Amino acid sequence: MSTNSPAPTDPGSSPGQALARSASLDELYRLLTPMNVGPGWNKPTPSLWDEPRKTFVPAHWRYDQAHAALEAAGRLINTELAERRNLILYNPVPGNEYATTRTLLAAYQMILPGEQARSHRHSPNALRLILDAEPGAYTIVDGVKLPMDAGDVLLTPNWSWHGHGNEGRAPAFWIDFLDTPLIHALEPMFFEPHPAGYEPVARTAEVSPMRFAWKDTLPRLDEAAPDATGPYGTQIELGSPAMRTISLHMMRLTPGVPTAAYRTTANNIYAVVQGSGTTTIDGESFTWSRGDVVAAPAWRPHSHRASADAVLLRVSDEALLRPLDLLRQELL
Ligand SMILES: [Fe+2]
């Protein structure tokens, strides 16, 4: 409460007496304002509404454009100056210059042959989908050096050390996903650079709970029960869930067969692992190809139609919403 007190209406009266003697609502409001108190029956904006507001908008980012921009950035800035050479995919709503959806961020990143991206850790959960990499691209998670091959998904959960390097002959490109917008809203942000700069490698591994290798994902999709017309196509989950706040699913779409339109309180970001097609979100259609990113923010009805055998990585905040009983989904 403010230390300011309402001015007494006449000499000798206490603030409480002045409040109690308010002769009109207008006078009461005037006395409440300096106390930082608002009348709940006369709110300037409502605090409850019928269903989720569509605050964030559907959006699409193209890999060919990001690829070209990152090639330029590779000439213009090195990993000493840019700890992460990445391009933030921010949702084009007024006042937003960071979040892709309410809780999630997506960013394209590139590392040149011979480069290293310094190790650090932070409270936001992070993961990456590898788009293009030759053998030799790697990430180090808590001292374990893991390969990064195209189609792989690598996790760096809350407070795990992670850095990246490229001992291959070609630049490595990937898409990062983080729950930083959620952490911004909740406030528990912590960040720490690794004291050694680059975390030493304790061991090398191909198999790790931090890595969903494409060579394992593809057979799982082949074996999954086909579902051409459901909202997710033929879907498998990576992890259960992959992280406390982020769910990961791989969806295979049948060419020419639209998925069922649905809406969900979850925020979904789709990244195109392979193939091409169109996603229609709340009446807007986005035609995508490999490496593109499409954001379907909460409560935006959407469906997909592949034009060629397509696999999408679906990154969502279902893992966050479900245990809080805040996940609602409706087929339309
Ligand atoms: Fe990081």
Coordinates of C-alpha atoms and ligand atoms in Angstrom, one line a residue:
M1 CA 0.0 0.0 0.0
S2 CA 1.2 3.5 -0.8
T3 CA 2.4 5.7 2.1
N4 CA 0.3 8.4 0.6
S5 CA -2.8 8.9 2.6
P6 CA -6.1 10.4 1.3
A7 CA -6.5 14.0 2.1
P8 CA -8.9 14.5 4.9
T9 CA -12.2 16.1 3.8
D10 CA -12.2 18.3 6.8
P11 CA -9.6 19.2 9.4
G12 CA -9.2 16.7 12.1
S13 CA -10.8 13.7 10.3
S14 CA -8.7 10.5 9.8
P15 CA -8.3 8.8 6.4
G16 CA -10.5 6.0 7.5
Q17 CA -13.2 8.5 8.6
A18 CA -12.9 10.3 5.2
L19 CA -13.3 7.0 3.4
A20 CA -16.3 6.0 5.5
R21 CA -18.0 9.3 4.9
S22 CA -17.7 9.1 1.0
A23 CA -20.8 10.7 -0.3
S24 CA -20.6 9.3 -3.8
L25 CA -18.9 6.6 -5.7
D26 CA -16.8 9.2 -7.5
E27 CA -15.6 10.5 -4.2
L28 CA -14.8 7.0 -3.0
Y29 CA -12.8 6.2 -6.2
R30 CA -10.9 9.5 -5.7
L31 CA -10.0 8.5 -2.1
L32 CA -9.0 4.9 -3.1
T33 CA -6.7 5.9 -6.0
P34 CA -3.8 7.2 -3.8
M35 CA -4.0 3.9 -1.8
N36 CA -3.4 1.8 -5.0
V37 CA -6.8 0.3 -4.5
G38 CA -9.3 -0.2 -7.3
P39 CA -13.0 -1.0 -7.1
G40 CA -13.5 -4.5 -8.5
W41 CA -16.9 -3.7 -9.7
N42 CA -15.6 -0.8 -11.9
K43 CA -12.4 -2.3 -13.4
P44 CA -11.1 -0.3 -16.4
T45 CA -10.4 -3.7 -18.1
P46 CA -12.1 -7.1 -17.5
S47 CA -10.1 -9.7 -15.7
L48 CA -12.1 -12.7 -16.9
W49 CA -13.4 -13.5 -20.4
D50 CA -15.3 -16.3 -22.1
E51 CA -12.4 -18.0 -23.9
P52 CA -8.7 -17.5 -24.7
R53 CA -7.9 -14.2 -26.3
K54 CA -5.9 -14.6 -29.6
T55 CA -3.1 -12.3 -28.4
F56 CA -0.4 -13.7 -30.7
V57 CA -0.9 -14.1 -34.4
P58 CA -0.3 -17.0 -36.9
A59 CA 3.1 -16.5 -38.5
H60 CA 5.5 -18.2 -40.9
W61 CA 9.3 -18.0 -41.3
R62 CA 11.2 -19.3 -44.3
Y63 CA 14.4 -21.3 -44.0
D64 CA 15.8 -20.1 -47.3
Q65 CA 15.6 -16.5 -46.1
A66 CA 17.1 -17.4 -42.7
H67 CA 19.8 -19.4 -44.3
A68 CA 20.8 -16.5 -46.5
A69 CA 20.8 -14.1 -43.5
L70 CA 22.8 -16.4 -41.4
E71 CA 25.4 -16.8 -44.2
A72 CA 25.7 -13.0 -44.2
A73 CA 26.0 -13.0 -40.4
G74 CA 28.7 -15.7 -40.7
R75 CA 30.8 -13.1 -42.6
L76 CA 29.9 -10.2 -40.4
I77 CA 30.1 -11.5 -36.8
N78 CA 32.0 -14.3 -35.2
T79 CA 31.2 -16.5 -32.2
E80 CA 33.5 -14.5 -30.0
L81 CA 31.3 -11.5 -30.4
A82 CA 28.0 -13.4 -30.7
E83 CA 27.9 -16.2 -28.2
R84 CA 25.0 -17.5 -30.3
R85 CA 24.7 -16.5 -33.9
N86 CA 21.0 -16.7 -34.1
L87 CA 17.9 -15.1 -35.6
I88 CA 15.0 -14.6 -33.3
L89 CA 11.6 -15.4 -34.8
Y90 CA 9.4 -12.9 -33.1
N91 CA 5.7 -12.8 -33.4
P92 CA 4.6 -9.7 -35.3
V93 CA 2.2 -8.2 -32.7
P94 CA 2.7 -4.6 -31.4
G95 CA 5.2 -4.3 -28.6
N96 CA 6.7 -7.8 -29.0
E97 CA 10.2 -8.2 -30.2
Y98 CA 11.1 -11.6 -28.8
A99 CA 8.5 -14.2 -28.2
T100 CA 7.3 -16.5 -31.0
T101 CA 4.2 -17.4 -29.0
R102 CA 3.2 -16.6 -25.4
T103 CA 5.5 -19.1 -23.8
L104 CA 7.9 -20.2 -26.5
L105 CA 10.7 -18.8 -28.6
A106 CA 12.1 -20.2 -31.9
A107 CA 15.4 -19.0 -33.4
Y108 CA 17.6 -20.1 -36.4
Q109 CA 21.2 -20.6 -35.6
M110 CA 24.4 -21.3 -37.6
I111 CA 27.9 -22.2 -36.7
L112 CA 30.8 -22.2 -39.1
P113 CA 33.4 -25.0 -39.6
G114 CA 36.0 -24.6 -36.9
E115 CA 33.9 -22.4 -34.7
Q116 CA 32.8 -23.0 -31.1
A117 CA 29.9 -21.4 -29.3
R118 CA 30.8 -21.0 -25.7
S119 CA 29.2 -23.1 -22.9
H120 CA 26.7 -21.7 -20.5
R121 CA 23.6 -22.7 -18.6
H122 CA 20.3 -21.0 -17.8
S123 CA 17.0 -21.7 -16.2
P124 CA 15.0 -21.7 -19.4
N125 CA 14.7 -25.1 -21.0
A126 CA 16.1 -25.4 -24.6
L127 CA 16.3 -27.8 -27.5
R128 CA 17.3 -27.7 -31.1
L129 CA 16.3 -29.3 -34.3
I130 CA 19.2 -29.8 -36.6
L131 CA 18.5 -28.8 -40.2
D132 CA 21.8 -29.1 -42.0
A133 CA 25.1 -30.4 -40.6
E134 CA 27.9 -32.5 -41.8
P135 CA 29.6 -35.0 -39.6
G136 CA 31.7 -33.1 -37.0
A137 CA 28.9 -30.8 -35.8
Y138 CA 28.4 -31.4 -32.1
T139 CA 26.9 -30.1 -28.9
I140 CA 28.3 -30.7 -25.4
V141 CA 25.6 -31.2 -22.7
D142 CA 26.9 -31.5 -19.2
G143 CA 30.3 -32.7 -20.4
V144 CA 28.9 -35.2 -22.9
K145 CA 29.8 -34.6 -26.5
L146 CA 26.8 -35.5 -28.8
P147 CA 26.7 -35.6 -32.6
M148 CA 24.3 -33.2 -34.4
D149 CA 23.0 -34.8 -37.6
A150 CA 20.2 -33.5 -39.7
G151 CA 16.8 -34.3 -38.2
D152 CA 18.2 -34.8 -34.7
V153 CA 16.6 -33.1 -31.7
L154 CA 18.9 -32.3 -28.8
L155 CA 17.8 -31.2 -25.3
T156 CA 19.5 -28.9 -22.9
P157 CA 17.1 -28.8 -20.0
N158 CA 17.0 -26.1 -17.2
W159 CA 20.5 -25.5 -15.8
S160 CA 22.4 -28.0 -17.9
W161 CA 25.7 -26.8 -19.3
H162 CA 25.7 -26.6 -23.1
G163 CA 28.0 -25.4 -25.9
H164 CA 28.3 -26.2 -29.6
G165 CA 31.1 -26.8 -32.1
N166 CA 31.6 -27.7 -35.7
E167 CA 34.5 -29.9 -36.7
G168 CA 32.8 -30.6 -40.1
R169 CA 33.5 -29.0 -43.5
A170 CA 30.2 -27.1 -43.9
P171 CA 28.3 -24.6 -41.8
A172 CA 25.7 -26.3 -39.4
F173 CA 22.2 -24.9 -39.3
W174 CA 19.5 -25.6 -36.7
I175 CA 16.4 -24.2 -35.0
D176 CA 16.5 -23.5 -31.3
F177 CA 13.4 -23.6 -29.2
L178 CA 13.3 -22.2 -25.6
D179 CA 10.7 -21.4 -23.0
T180 CA 12.3 -18.1 -22.3
P181 CA 9.1 -16.1 -22.7
L182 CA 7.6 -18.2 -20.0
I183 CA 10.5 -17.6 -17.7
H184 CA 10.3 -13.8 -18.4
A185 CA 6.7 -13.9 -17.3
L186 CA 7.3 -16.0 -14.2
E187 CA 10.7 -14.2 -13.3
P188 CA 12.9 -17.1 -12.2
M189 CA 15.7 -16.3 -14.8
F190 CA 19.2 -17.4 -14.0
F191 CA 22.2 -17.5 -16.4
E192 CA 25.8 -18.4 -15.9
P193 CA 28.7 -18.6 -18.4
H194 CA 30.9 -21.6 -18.0
P195 CA 34.0 -20.8 -16.0
A196 CA 36.2 -22.5 -18.6
G197 CA 34.6 -20.7 -21.5
Y198 CA 34.2 -24.0 -23.4
E199 CA 33.1 -26.9 -21.3
P200 CA 35.7 -29.7 -21.3
V201 CA 34.5 -33.0 -22.9
A202 CA 34.2 -35.7 -20.3
R203 CA 33.1 -38.3 -22.8
T204 CA 31.5 -38.8 -26.2
A205 CA 28.2 -40.5 -26.8
E206 CA 25.8 -41.2 -29.6
V207 CA 23.0 -42.5 -27.4
S208 CA 21.8 -40.1 -24.6
P209 CA 18.5 -39.0 -23.1
M210 CA 19.5 -35.6 -24.4
R211 CA 19.4 -36.8 -28.0
F212 CA 16.5 -38.0 -30.2
A213 CA 18.4 -39.1 -33.3
W214 CA 16.7 -38.9 -36.6
K215 CA 17.9 -42.5 -37.4
D216 CA 15.8 -43.6 -34.4
T217 CA 12.8 -41.3 -35.1
L218 CA 12.3 -42.4 -38.7
P219 CA 11.7 -46.1 -37.8
R220 CA 9.4 -45.1 -35.0
L221 CA 7.3 -43.1 -37.4
D222 CA 7.3 -46.1 -39.8
E223 CA 6.0 -48.3 -37.0
A224 CA 3.4 -45.8 -35.6
A225 CA -0.3 -46.5 -36.1
P226 CA -1.2 -44.5 -39.3
D227 CA -3.6 -41.6 -38.7
A228 CA -3.9 -39.5 -41.9
T229 CA -7.0 -37.6 -40.9
G230 CA -6.5 -36.8 -37.2
P231 CA -5.3 -33.4 -36.0
Y232 CA -1.7 -34.5 -35.8
G233 CA -1.4 -36.9 -38.7
T234 CA 0.7 -40.0 -37.7
Q235 CA 2.3 -38.8 -34.5
I236 CA 5.0 -40.0 -32.1
E237 CA 6.2 -38.2 -29.0
L238 CA 9.8 -37.5 -28.2
G239 CA 10.1 -38.0 -24.5
S240 CA 7.1 -38.2 -22.2
P241 CA 7.3 -35.2 -22.1
A242 CA 10.7 -34.2 -23.3
M243 CA 11.0 -31.4 -20.7
R244 CA 8.9 -30.0 -17.9
T245 CA 7.5 -27.2 -19.9
I246 CA 7.9 -28.3 -23.5
S247 CA 6.3 -31.3 -25.4
L248 CA 7.9 -32.6 -28.6
H249 CA 6.1 -34.6 -31.2
M250 CA 7.0 -35.7 -34.7
M251 CA 4.1 -35.7 -37.1
R252 CA 4.1 -37.4 -40.5
L253 CA 1.5 -36.1 -42.9
T254 CA -0.1 -38.0 -45.8
P255 CA 0.3 -36.1 -49.1
G256 CA -3.0 -34.6 -50.2
V257 CA -4.9 -35.6 -47.0
P258 CA -5.8 -32.6 -44.8
T259 CA -5.5 -33.2 -41.0
A260 CA -8.6 -32.5 -38.9
A261 CA -8.9 -28.8 -37.9
Y262 CA -8.7 -28.2 -34.2
R263 CA -8.0 -25.6 -31.6
T264 CA -6.1 -25.9 -28.4
T265 CA -5.1 -23.8 -25.4
A266 CA -1.5 -25.0 -26.1
N267 CA 0.9 -22.9 -28.2
N268 CA 2.2 -24.9 -31.1
I269 CA 5.3 -24.2 -33.2
Y270 CA 5.8 -26.4 -36.2
A271 CA 9.2 -26.9 -37.8
V272 CA 9.4 -28.7 -41.2
V273 CA 11.8 -31.6 -40.9
Q274 CA 11.1 -32.8 -44.5
G275 CA 8.6 -32.3 -47.2
S276 CA 6.3 -29.5 -48.2
G277 CA 2.7 -28.4 -47.7
T278 CA 0.3 -25.8 -46.4
T279 CA -0.9 -25.0 -42.9
T280 CA -4.1 -23.0 -42.5
I281 CA -4.4 -21.1 -39.2
D282 CA -7.5 -19.1 -38.4
G283 CA -8.2 -18.5 -42.1
E284 CA -4.6 -17.7 -43.1
S285 CA -2.7 -20.2 -45.3
F286 CA 1.1 -20.6 -45.1
T287 CA 2.9 -22.8 -47.7
W288 CA 6.0 -24.3 -46.3
S289 CA 9.0 -26.4 -47.2
R290 CA 11.9 -28.0 -45.4
G291 CA 13.3 -25.9 -42.5
D292 CA 10.4 -23.5 -42.3
V293 CA 8.8 -22.6 -39.0
V294 CA 5.0 -21.9 -38.5
A295 CA 3.5 -20.6 -35.3
A296 CA 0.0 -21.6 -34.3
P297 CA -0.7 -19.6 -31.1
A298 CA -3.2 -20.7 -28.6
W299 CA -6.8 -21.1 -29.6
R300 CA -6.1 -20.5 -33.3
P301 CA -8.0 -23.2 -35.3
H302 CA -5.6 -24.9 -37.7
S303 CA -5.0 -27.9 -40.0
H304 CA -2.2 -29.1 -42.3
R305 CA -2.1 -30.5 -45.8
A306 CA 1.1 -31.9 -47.1
S307 CA 1.9 -31.8 -50.8
A308 CA 4.8 -34.2 -50.4
D309 CA 5.6 -36.8 -47.7
A310 CA 6.2 -34.4 -44.8
V311 CA 7.4 -34.6 -41.3
L312 CA 6.8 -31.8 -38.8
L313 CA 8.4 -31.3 -35.4
R314 CA 5.6 -30.0 -33.2
V315 CA 7.0 -28.0 -30.2
S316 CA 4.3 -27.1 -27.7
D317 CA 3.6 -26.1 -24.1
E318 CA 1.3 -29.0 -23.6
A319 CA 3.7 -30.4 -20.9
L320 CA 3.2 -27.2 -19.0
L321 CA -0.6 -26.9 -19.3
R322 CA -1.7 -30.5 -18.9
P323 CA -0.7 -31.0 -15.2
L324 CA -2.2 -27.6 -14.4
D325 CA -5.6 -28.7 -15.9
L326 CA -5.3 -25.9 -18.4
L327 CA -5.0 -28.0 -21.6
R328 CA -8.2 -27.9 -23.6
Q329 CA -8.5 -29.2 -27.2
E330 CA -11.5 -29.2 -29.5
L331 CA -11.9 -30.8 -32.9
L332 CA -13.7 -28.4 -35.2
Ligands
FE1 FE 21.8 -21.6 -24.2

